Structures are given as C-alpha cells and as structure tokens.
Coordinates of C-alpha atoms in Angstrom, one line a residue:
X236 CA 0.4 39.3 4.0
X237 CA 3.6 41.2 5.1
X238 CA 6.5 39.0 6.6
X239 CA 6.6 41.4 9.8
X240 CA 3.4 40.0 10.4
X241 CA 3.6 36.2 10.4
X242 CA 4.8 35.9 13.9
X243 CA 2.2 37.9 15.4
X244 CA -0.4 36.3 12.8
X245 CA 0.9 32.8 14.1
X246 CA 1.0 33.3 18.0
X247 CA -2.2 34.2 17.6
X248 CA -4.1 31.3 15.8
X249 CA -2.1 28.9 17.6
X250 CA -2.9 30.8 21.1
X251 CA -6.6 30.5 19.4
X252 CA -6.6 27.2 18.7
X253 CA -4.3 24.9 20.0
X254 CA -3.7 26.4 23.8
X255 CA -5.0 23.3 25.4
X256 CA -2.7 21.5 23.5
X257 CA 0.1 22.9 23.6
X258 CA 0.5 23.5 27.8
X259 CA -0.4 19.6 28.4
X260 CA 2.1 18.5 30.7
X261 CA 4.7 16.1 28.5
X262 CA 3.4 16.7 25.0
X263 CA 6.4 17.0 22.6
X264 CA 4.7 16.6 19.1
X265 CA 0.9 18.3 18.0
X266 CA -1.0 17.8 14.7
X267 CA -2.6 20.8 13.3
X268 CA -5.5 21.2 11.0
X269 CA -4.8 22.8 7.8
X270 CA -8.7 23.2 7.4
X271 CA -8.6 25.0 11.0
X272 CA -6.1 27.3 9.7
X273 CA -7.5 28.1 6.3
X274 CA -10.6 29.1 8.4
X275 CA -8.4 31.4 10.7
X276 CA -6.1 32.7 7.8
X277 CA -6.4 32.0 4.2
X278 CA -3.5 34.0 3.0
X279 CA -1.2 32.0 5.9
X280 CA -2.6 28.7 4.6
X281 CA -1.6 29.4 0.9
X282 CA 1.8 30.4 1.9
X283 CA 2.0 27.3 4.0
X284 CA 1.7 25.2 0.6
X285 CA 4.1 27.2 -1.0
X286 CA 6.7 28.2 1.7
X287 CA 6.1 25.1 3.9
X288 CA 9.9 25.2 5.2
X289 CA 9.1 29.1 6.6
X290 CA 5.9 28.5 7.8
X291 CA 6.5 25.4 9.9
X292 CA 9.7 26.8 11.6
X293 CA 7.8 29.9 12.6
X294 CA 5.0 27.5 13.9
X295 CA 7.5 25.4 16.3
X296 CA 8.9 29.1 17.4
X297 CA 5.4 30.0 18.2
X298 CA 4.3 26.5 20.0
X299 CA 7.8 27.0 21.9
X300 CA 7.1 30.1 22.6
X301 CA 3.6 29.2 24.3
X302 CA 4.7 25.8 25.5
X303 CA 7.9 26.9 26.8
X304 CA 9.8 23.7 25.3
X305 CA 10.7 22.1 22.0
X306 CA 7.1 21.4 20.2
X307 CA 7.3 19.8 16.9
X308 CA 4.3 20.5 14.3
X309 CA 2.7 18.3 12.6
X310 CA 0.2 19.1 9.4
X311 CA -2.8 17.1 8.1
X312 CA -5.7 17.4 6.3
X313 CA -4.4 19.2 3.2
X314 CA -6.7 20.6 0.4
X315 CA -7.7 17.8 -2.4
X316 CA -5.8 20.0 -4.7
X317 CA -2.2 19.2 -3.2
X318 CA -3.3 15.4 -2.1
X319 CA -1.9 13.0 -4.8
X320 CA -0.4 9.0 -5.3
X321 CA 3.1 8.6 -6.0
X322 CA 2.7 8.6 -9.7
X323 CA 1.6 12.0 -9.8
X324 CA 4.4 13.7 -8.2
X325 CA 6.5 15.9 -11.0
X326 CA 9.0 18.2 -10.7
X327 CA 6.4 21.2 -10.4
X328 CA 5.8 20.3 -7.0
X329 CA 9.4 20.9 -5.7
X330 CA 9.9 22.5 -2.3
X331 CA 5.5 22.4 -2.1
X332 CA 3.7 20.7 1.0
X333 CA 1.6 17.8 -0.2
X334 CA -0.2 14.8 0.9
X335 CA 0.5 11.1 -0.8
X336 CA -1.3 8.2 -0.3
X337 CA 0.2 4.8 -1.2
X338 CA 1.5 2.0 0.1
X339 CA 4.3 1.5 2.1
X340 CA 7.0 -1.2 -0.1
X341 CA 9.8 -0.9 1.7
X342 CA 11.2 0.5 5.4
X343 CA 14.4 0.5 7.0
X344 CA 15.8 0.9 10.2
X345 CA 15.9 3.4 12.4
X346 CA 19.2 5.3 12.8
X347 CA 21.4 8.0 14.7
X348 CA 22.7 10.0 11.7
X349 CA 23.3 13.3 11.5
X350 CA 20.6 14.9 9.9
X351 CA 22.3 18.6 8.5
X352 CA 25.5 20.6 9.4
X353 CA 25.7 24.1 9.1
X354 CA 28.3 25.7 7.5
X355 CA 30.4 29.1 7.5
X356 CA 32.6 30.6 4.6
X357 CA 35.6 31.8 5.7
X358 CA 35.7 34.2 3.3
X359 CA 32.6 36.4 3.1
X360 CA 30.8 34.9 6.6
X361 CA 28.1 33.2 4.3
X362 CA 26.0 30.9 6.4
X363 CA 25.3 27.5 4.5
X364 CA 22.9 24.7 5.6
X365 CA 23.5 20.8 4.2
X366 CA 21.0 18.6 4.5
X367 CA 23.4 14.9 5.4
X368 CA 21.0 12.1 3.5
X369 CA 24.2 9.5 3.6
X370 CA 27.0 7.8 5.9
X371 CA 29.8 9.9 4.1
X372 CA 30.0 13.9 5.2
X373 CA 28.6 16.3 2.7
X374 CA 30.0 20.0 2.5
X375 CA 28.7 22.8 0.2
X376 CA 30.1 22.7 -3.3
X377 CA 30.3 26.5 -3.6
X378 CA 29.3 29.8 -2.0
X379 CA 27.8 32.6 -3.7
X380 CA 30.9 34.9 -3.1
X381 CA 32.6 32.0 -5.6
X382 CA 34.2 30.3 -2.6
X383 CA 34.8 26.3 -2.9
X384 CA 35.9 24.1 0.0
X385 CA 37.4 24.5 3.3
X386 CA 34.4 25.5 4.7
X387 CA 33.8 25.6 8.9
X388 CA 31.7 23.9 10.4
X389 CA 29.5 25.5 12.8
X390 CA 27.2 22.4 14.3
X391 CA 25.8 18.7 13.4
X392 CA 22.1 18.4 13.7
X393 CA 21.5 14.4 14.5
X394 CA 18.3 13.2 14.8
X395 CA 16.6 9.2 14.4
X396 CA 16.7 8.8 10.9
X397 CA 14.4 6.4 8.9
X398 CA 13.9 5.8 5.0
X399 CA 10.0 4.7 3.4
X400 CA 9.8 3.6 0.5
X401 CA 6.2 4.6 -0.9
X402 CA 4.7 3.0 -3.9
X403 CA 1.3 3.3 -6.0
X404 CA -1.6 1.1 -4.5
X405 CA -1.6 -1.9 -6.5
X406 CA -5.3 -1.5 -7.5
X407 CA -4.3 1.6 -8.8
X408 CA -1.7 0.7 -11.3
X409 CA -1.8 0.5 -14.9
X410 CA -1.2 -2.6 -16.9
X411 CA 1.8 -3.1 -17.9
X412 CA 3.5 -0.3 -16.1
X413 CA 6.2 -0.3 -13.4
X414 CA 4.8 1.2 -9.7
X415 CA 6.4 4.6 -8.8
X416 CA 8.9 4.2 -5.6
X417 CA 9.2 7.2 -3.8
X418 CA 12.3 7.8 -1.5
X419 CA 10.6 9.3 2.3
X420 CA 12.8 10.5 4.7
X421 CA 11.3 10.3 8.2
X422 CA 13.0 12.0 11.2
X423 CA 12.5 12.1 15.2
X424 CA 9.2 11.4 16.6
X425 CA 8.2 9.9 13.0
X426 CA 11.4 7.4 13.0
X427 CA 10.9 6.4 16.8
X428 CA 10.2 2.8 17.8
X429 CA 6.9 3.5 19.3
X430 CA 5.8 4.8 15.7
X431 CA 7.0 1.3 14.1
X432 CA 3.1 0.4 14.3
X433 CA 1.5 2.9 11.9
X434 CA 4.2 2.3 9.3
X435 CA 4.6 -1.7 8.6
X436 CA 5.6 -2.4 5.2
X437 CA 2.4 -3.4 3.3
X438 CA 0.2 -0.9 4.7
X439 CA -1.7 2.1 2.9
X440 CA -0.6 5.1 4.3
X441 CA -1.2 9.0 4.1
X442 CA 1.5 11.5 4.4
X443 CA 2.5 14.7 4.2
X444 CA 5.8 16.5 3.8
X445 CA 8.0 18.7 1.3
X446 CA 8.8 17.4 -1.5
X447 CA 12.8 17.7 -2.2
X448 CA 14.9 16.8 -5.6
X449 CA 18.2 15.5 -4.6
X450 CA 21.1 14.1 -6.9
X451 CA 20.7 10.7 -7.8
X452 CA 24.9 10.4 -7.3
X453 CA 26.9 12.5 -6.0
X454 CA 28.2 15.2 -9.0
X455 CA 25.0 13.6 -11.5
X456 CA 22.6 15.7 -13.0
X457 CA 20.0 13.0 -12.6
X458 CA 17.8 14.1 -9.5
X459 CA 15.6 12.1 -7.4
X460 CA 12.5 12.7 -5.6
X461 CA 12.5 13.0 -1.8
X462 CA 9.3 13.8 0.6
X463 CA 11.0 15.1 3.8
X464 CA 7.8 14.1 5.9
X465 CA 6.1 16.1 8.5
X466 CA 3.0 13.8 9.3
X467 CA 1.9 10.1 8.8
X468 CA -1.6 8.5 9.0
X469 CA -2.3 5.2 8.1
X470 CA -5.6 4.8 6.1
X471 CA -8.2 2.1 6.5
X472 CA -9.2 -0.5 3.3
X473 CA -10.4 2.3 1.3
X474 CA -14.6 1.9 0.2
X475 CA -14.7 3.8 -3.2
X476 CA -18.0 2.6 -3.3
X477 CA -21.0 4.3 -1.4
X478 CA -24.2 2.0 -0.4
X479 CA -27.5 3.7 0.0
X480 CA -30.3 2.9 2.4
X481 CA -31.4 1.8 -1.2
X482 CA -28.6 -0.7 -1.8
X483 CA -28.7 -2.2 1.5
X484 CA -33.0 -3.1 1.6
X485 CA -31.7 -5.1 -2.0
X486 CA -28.4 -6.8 -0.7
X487 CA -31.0 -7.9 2.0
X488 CA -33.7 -9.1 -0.3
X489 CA -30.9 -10.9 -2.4
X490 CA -29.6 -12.5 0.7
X491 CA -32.9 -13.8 1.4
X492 CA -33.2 -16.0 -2.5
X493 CA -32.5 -19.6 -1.6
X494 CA -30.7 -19.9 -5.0
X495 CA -28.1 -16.6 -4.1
X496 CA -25.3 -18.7 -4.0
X497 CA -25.7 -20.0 -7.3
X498 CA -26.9 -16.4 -9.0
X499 CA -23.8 -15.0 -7.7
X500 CA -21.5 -18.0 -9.4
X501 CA -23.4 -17.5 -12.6
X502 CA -22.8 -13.4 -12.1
X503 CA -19.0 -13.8 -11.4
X504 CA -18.6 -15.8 -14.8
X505 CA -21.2 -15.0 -16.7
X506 CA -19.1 -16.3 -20.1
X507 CA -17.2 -19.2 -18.9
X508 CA -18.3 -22.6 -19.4
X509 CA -17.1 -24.9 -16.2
X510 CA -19.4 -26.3 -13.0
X511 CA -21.2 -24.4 -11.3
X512 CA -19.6 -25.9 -8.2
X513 CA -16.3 -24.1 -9.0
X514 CA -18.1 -20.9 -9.7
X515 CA -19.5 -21.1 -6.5
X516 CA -16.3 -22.0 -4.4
X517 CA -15.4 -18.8 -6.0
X518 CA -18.0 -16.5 -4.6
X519 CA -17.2 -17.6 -0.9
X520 CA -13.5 -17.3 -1.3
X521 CA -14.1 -13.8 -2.2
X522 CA -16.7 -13.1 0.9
X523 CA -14.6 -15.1 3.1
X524 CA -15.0 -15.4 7.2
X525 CA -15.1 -13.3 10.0
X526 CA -11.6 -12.0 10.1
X527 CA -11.8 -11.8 13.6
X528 CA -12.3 -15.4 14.1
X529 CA -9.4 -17.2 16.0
X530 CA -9.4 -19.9 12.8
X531 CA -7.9 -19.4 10.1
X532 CA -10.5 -16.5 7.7
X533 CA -8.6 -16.8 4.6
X534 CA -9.5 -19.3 2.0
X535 CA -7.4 -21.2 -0.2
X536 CA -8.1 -22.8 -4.0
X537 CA -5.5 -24.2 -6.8
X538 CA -6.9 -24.8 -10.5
X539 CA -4.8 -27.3 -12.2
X540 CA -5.9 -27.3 -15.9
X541 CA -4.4 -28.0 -19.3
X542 CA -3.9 -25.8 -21.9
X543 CA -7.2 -23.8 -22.8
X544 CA -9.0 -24.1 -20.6
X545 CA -9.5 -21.1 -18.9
X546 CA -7.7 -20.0 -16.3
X547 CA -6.0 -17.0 -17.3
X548 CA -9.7 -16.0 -18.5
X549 CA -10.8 -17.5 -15.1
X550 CA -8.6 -15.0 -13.2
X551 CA -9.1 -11.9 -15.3
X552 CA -13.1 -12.4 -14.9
X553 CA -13.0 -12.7 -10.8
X554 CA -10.9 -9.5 -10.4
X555 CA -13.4 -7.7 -12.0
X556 CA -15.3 -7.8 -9.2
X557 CA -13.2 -9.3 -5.9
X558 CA -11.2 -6.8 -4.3
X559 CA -7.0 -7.9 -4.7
X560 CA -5.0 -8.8 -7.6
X561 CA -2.6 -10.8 -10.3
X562 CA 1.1 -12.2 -9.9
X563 CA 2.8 -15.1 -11.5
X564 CA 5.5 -17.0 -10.2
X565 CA 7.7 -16.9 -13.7
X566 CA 10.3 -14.6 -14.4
X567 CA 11.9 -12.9 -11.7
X568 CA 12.4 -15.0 -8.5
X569 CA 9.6 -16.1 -6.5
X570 CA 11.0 -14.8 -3.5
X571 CA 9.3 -11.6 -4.3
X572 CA 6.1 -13.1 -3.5
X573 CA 6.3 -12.8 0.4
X574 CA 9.4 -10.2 1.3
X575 CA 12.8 -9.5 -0.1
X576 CA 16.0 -8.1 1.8
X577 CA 16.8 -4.5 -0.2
X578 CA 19.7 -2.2 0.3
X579 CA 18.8 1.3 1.5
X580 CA 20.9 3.5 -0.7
X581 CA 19.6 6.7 1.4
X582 CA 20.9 5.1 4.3
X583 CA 22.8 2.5 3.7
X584 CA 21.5 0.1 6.1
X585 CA 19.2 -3.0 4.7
X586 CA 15.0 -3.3 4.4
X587 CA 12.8 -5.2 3.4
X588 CA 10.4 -5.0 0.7
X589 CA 7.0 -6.6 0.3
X590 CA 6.1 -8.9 -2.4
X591 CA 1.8 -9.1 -3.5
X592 CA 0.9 -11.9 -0.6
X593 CA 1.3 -9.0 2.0
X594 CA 0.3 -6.1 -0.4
X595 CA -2.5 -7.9 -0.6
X596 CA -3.9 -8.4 2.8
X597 CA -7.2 -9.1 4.0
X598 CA -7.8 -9.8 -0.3
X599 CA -7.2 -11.9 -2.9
X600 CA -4.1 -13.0 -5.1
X601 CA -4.1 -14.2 -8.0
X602 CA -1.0 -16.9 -8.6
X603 CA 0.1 -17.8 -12.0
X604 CA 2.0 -20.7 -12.9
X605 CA 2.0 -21.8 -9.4
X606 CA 4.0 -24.8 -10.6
X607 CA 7.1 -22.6 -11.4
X608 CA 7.4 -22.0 -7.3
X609 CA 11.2 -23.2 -5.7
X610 CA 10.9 -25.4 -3.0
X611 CA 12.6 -22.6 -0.5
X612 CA 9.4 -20.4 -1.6
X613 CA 7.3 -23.1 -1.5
X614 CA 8.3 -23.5 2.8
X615 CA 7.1 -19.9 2.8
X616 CA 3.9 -20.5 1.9
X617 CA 3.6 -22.8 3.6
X618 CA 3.6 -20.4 6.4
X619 CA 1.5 -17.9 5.1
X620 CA -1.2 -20.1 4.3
X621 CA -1.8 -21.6 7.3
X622 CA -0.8 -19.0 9.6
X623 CA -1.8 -15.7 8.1
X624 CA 1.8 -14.4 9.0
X625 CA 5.1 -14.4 7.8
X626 CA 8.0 -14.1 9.7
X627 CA 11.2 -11.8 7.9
X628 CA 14.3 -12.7 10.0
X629 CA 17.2 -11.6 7.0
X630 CA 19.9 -9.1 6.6
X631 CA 19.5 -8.1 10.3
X632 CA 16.2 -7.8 10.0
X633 CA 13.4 -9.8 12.3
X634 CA 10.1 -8.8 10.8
X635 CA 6.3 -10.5 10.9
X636 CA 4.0 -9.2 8.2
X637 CA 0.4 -9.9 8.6
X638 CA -0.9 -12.1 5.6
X639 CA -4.9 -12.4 5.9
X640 CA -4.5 -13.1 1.8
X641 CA -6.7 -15.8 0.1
X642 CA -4.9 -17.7 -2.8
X643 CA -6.2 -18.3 -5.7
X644 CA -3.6 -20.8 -7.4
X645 CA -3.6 -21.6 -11.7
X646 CA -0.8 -24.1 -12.5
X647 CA -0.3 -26.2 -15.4
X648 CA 0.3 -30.2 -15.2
X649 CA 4.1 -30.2 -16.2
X650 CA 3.7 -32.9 -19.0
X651 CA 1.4 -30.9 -21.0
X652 CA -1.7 -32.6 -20.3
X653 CA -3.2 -33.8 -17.0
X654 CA -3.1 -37.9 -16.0
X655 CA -6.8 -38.5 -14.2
X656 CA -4.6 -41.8 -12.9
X657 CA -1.1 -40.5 -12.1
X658 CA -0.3 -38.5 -8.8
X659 CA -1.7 -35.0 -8.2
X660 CA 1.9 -34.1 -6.4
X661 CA 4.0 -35.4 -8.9
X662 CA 1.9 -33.7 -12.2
X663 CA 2.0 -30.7 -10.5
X664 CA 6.0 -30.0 -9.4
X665 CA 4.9 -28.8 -6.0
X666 CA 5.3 -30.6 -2.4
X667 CA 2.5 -32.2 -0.8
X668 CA 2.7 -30.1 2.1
X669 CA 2.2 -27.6 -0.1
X670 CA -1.0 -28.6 -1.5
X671 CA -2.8 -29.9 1.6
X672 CA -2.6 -26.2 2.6
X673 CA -5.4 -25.6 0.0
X674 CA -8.7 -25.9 1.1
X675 CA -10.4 -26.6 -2.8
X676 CA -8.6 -28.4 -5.4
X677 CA -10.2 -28.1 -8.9
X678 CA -8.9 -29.9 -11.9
X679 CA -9.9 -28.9 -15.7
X680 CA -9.1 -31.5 -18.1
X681 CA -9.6 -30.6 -21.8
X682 CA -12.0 -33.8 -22.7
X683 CA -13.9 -34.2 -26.2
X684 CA -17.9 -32.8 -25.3
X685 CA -19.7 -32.0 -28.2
X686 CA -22.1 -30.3 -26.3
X687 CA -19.8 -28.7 -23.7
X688 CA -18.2 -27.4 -27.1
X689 CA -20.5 -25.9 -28.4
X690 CA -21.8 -24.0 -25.0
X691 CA -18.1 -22.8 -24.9
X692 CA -18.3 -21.6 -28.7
X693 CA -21.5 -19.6 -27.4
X694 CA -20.1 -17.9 -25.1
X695 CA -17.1 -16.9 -26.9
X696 CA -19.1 -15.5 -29.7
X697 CA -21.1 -13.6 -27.1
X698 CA -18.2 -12.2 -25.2
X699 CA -17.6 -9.9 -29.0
X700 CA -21.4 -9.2 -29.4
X701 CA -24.5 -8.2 -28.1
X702 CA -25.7 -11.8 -26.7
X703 CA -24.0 -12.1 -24.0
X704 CA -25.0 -14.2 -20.9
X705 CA -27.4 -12.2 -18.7
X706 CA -26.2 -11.4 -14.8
X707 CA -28.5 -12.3 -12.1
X708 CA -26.6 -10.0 -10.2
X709 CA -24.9 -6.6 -12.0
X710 CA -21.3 -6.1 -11.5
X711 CA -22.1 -2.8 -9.4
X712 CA -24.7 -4.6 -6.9
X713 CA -22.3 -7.7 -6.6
X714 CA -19.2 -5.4 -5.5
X715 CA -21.7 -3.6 -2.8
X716 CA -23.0 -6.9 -1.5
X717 CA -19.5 -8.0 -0.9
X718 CA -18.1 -4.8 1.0
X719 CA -21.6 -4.8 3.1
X720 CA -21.2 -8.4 4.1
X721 CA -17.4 -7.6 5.0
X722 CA -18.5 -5.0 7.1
X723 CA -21.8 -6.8 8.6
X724 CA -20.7 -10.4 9.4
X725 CA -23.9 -12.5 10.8
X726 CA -22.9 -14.3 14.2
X727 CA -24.8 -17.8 14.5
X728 CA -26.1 -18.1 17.9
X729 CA -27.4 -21.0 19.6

C-alpha cells in the first residue's frame, strides 16, 4: 500500500464504518475494531501494528475531518498474536501496538503536565518532538545536523496525565519469581476522573497501546519499558475452564448425593490425615455465599497447629483446586498485605500499591505465619474482614479497595507447642479482636495416636507411589462444580 493512499484508504473505512459514530452530537472519544478493519483492509491493519504512531494520527485527521472537531481513536480487539501479559514484553516489540492483560498494582494521580514540546534548531530548521515523562523540562540532546542545545521552543502539549502500573496476574506467576511491573502512561480521556472506575488498583485489565523504551535515568543506558496507552478494558474473573451441557447434567447429579459435602472434603485432601470436619469447612470456604448478599459473603478460618502437622501441606493441597493464592506475613513488612503508599518516579506524585488481600478479591488467600502480623496490620484486618473494604487515606491519597477475600489463616503457637489449657489469644500473639473476626477456628495438636500414625505414614508413602487415596470427585470436575455454583447461586424461597 502506497503512502499517497492512506488518507483516501482511511476516510473511506471510517466514512464506511463509523459515520454514525462519529457525527453524534458531543462524542469526543470512539473505539474502533481492529477485526472491522482487517476485514476492510488487511494491508492497513498490518501497518497499524507496525506503524501504530502513523496510522492512529491519520485516523484522528480522518474522524476530524468527518466529525468536524477533535475525535480521539481508540483501538481494541487486537489479533492473538500481538495480545500478551507483562512478562512477555521484550525489546522486539518496541514502537509495535499490543494488547496486555494484567493486573493493575499500582495508580497515581491524575495530573496537568505537559505531555511533549516541540522543538526547532536554529541552525538547520530541524523540527524535534520530546515526549515530557517528568516534572523537570526535557530538550533534545542533539540534532542530526550535529547541533546540541539552545534549542527553540515552538509549543507545550499539556494534557491530564496518569501513570499504571501493570503487573502479571498472580495466578499466572511462577514460583519463586518476582512479578513484571510495567510503567503505563495514560493521557486525556484515559486519565479523566470519570474513567477512575475501570482502572482501580487490584483489577484485571486489558490494554492497548505502543510500547516505548525510555532511559531508566536521565544520560543511563539502562532503558525501561513504557506502554503509551490508547484503550483500556477491564476484564471480568477470567473462566479458563469450559463446562459442557455434559458437565453441568453431572455437577447436578453430584449435587443431588446426600454425602457431597463430605466426597468433596475427602477430594480436596485426598492425602492428609485430619477430621473430616475441617476438610469440610474447607469446601464451603471455597464455594462461599451469594456475593450479592447484603451480609458479609466472605468466609473466614485460622489453623493454629504445632510443628508438622500440616499446614503448609494443608495450604498447597487447597490451591490446587480453589481459585486465589499464597502470602506469608514474614519477611518484608505486613503492610504489604492490604495497600502501601509508593512514589511515582514517572510522575513524581505518590500511589498506592495493592498488597494479595485486594489482588485477591472475590478468592481466597492463603496467610502464613499469621502470628508474625504487627498490631497496626492487625487493625487493618480487622477492617477487611468484617467489612469486605479497606479504606487507603495516606500520602494524599483517600482510596477504598474492595476486599470480598476469604482468609485462610496458618499460624504457629509462639511457644513451640500448643497449651489445650492456656489462652487461645495469648499462644497465638494476635489480638482478640482479631480473632473473633474468624468465623472457624481449628487447632492441630501433635498428640501420640498409634493409629492416627500410621494412617499418616500411609498416606505419605502413597503421595510418592501408585496407591494413592482415590477422589470421589477428580480435580477437573471439582474446579467445574465450583465455577458453576459461583455462577448459579440457588435462592431459598419460602
């Protein structure tokens, strides 16, 4: 496709295709199909991925053109083949249009800042664009005539200015590996306060835009990745799994078995020896309520145990199959459980980023060594438990995070080995407000039972063979039966 053609190419699809769109009275901002132009022009969709900068500027020249006003466009719906999660972005992708999904960690504030500034040389009339990504005045380093500094300046471009920071989906991370951040620039319509609900920290979200590599410092050779973004979609809880007409007739024949409860328990930890009570308190923390009820949905359970007995197998066996995952409350502060205050070096104005409790709304975290909690941590819990919010007023910030998030607790009794006869509160180094927030408390105690013993040695031996405990329920038909009866919550009637 010839250059002299892409204006005439353009006016077209979008007179085509987007007429109606564009000559509504007060529309400022349109989202166009890349499917609906890869069916109109193939060769203009390819060079859209590749020259995204060109293409987009003559699409706003063409919608102003039709519109008669300022149109801004918007693209969605890229191919599979440039749709990615942060930790697939390399430095092949440069100056490309592509689609991320992730989650967002952190976002700051919007701001008035002066987006780029056009320069002139003085010396050979060289026309130089700067893009302005901080507080401090950026001018070109150099012409290409060899000319460096005293450049004119020709105009500022300000626009509302917002930073997203966009990290891997927790489910999708790999053990023992740090989640990708990517830096996201968002500009005008995007960094408006009326588009504040489609980007809360904590949400999945799906967005396109051209990637950029900017210096890490100013003078450094180190470069940074930065998604200029053109279009934002936040993405429902996403259902990797399909259910057939054939799964749902056996989830309903299963829901009928007066024992299901108790298959299920004996499915989730098919290898672990402890009551099947427990198991079972289990299951229905991972089902949970109607979310929509005006009650609290999210359920609550601590496991205080001694040493080996289980919990850290415990935890690793109901993850592989409830939706949510694992944090522990040593190391780094606990603060990072709920919502931290975080300098914006792109901006240099403050954000907040989300800690696992929020990440992992309307599922299921995993704390371990609960005891380790501070007491300042510990009061915002306290909130989140009850209320299913928290409320982020720090740094000039004044935030409130959804947190539908049941807890599942492991802590150890801080003397070693628990007292059946001394106080719950004081074995366990937490306050008692704290703990009355849980709905189950279940305490393994490392007693002397022959038999129990030997059932335990059983299993163990079975977990590295062939004879392991048989599932009522397969791991596959347990993971379908939970999304379903998310999805389709019975309502008792009178």
């Amino acid at each position: 496709m010839e250059m002299d053609e892409l204006p005439t190419i353009i006016q077209d699809f979008l007179e085509n295709n987007y007429r109606k769109e564009l000559i509504k009275p007060g529309i400022t901002n349109i989202d166009i199909n890349f499917a609906t132009l890869a069916k109109y022009n193939i060769a203009l969709a390819e060079q859209l991925l590749e020259k995204p900068e060109d293409i987009i500027k003559s699409l706003e020249i063409a919608s102003e053109h039709i519109a008669d006003k300022k149109i801004t466009p918007h693209i969605f719906n890229l191919p599979l083949s440039s749709q990615y999660n942060p930790k697939q972005i390399e430095v092949t992708h440069e100056s490309q249009l592509v689609t991320i999904t992730g989650r967002i960690d952190s976002l700051s504030e919007s701001k008035a800042l002066c987006h780029s500034m056009r320069f002139e040389c003085p010396s050979c009339g060289e026309i130089l664009n700067v893009l302005q990504l901080s507080e401090k005045k950026k001018e070109p380093s150099q012409c290409g005539c060899g000319r460096k500094g005293k450049f004119r300046i020709l105009n500022r471009n300000r626009k509302n200015m917002r930073n997203l920071i966009l990290s891997d989906k927790a489910e999708e991370m790999d053990v023992g590996f740090t989640a990708r951040r990517l830096k996201c620039l968002l500009t005008d319509y995007l960094a408006s306060p009326e588009y504040e609900k489609k980007i809360i920290p904590g949400k999945i979200i799906r967005l396109t835009g051209i990637l950029k590599l900017m210096p890490s410092e100013e003078n450094s050779n180190i470069l940074d990745y930065l998604v200029e973004v053109n279009h934002v979609e936040p993405v429902e809880q996403e259902e990797d799994i399909v259910i057939t007409e054939d799964d749902i007739k056996q989830i309903k024949e299963l829901s009928k078995d007066p024992d299901i409860l108790k298959k299920l328990g004996e499915s989730l930890l098919p290898n672990i020896i402890i009551d099947e009570e427990i198991k079972q308190s289990f299951v229905l923390q991972i089902f949970g309520c109607n979310p929509k009820t005006k009650r609290r949905a999210s359920m609550h359970i601590i496991i205080i145990g001694d040493p080996a007995t289980g919990k850290s197998a415990i935890a690793k066996e109901i993850l592989r199959i409830a939706p949510g995952g694992y944090t522990s409350a040593t190391g780094a502060t606990t603060k990072g459980l709920t919502a931290i205050p975080e300098k914006d070096e792109l901006l240099g104005c403050w954000t907040a980023k989300v800690g696992p409790l929020i990440q992992y709304n309307r599922k299921l975290c995993i704390i371990d060594e609960f005891g380790e909690i501070d007491e300042e941590q510990q009061g915002d819990l306290n909130e989140v438990m009850s209320e299913e919010t928290f409320h982020f007023d720090k740094a000039s910030l004044h935030l409130t995070f959804q947190t539908k998030t049941s807890i599942l607790a492991l802590a150890n009794p801080i003397y070693g080995k628990f007292d059946m006869t001394d106080d719950i509160v004081r074995q366990l180094g937490i306050k008692a407000s704290t703990l009355t927030r849980f709905d189950l408390v279940w305490i393994l105690t490392d007693k002397f039972d022959e038999k129990k013993d030997r059932k335990i040695i059983r299993a163990m031996i079975g977990a590295f063979t062939d004879k392991k405990e048989e599932q009522p329920v397969s791991d596959m038909v347990f993971k379908k039966y939970i999304q379903y009866a998310k999805k389709h919550i019975p309502l008792i009637t009178d």
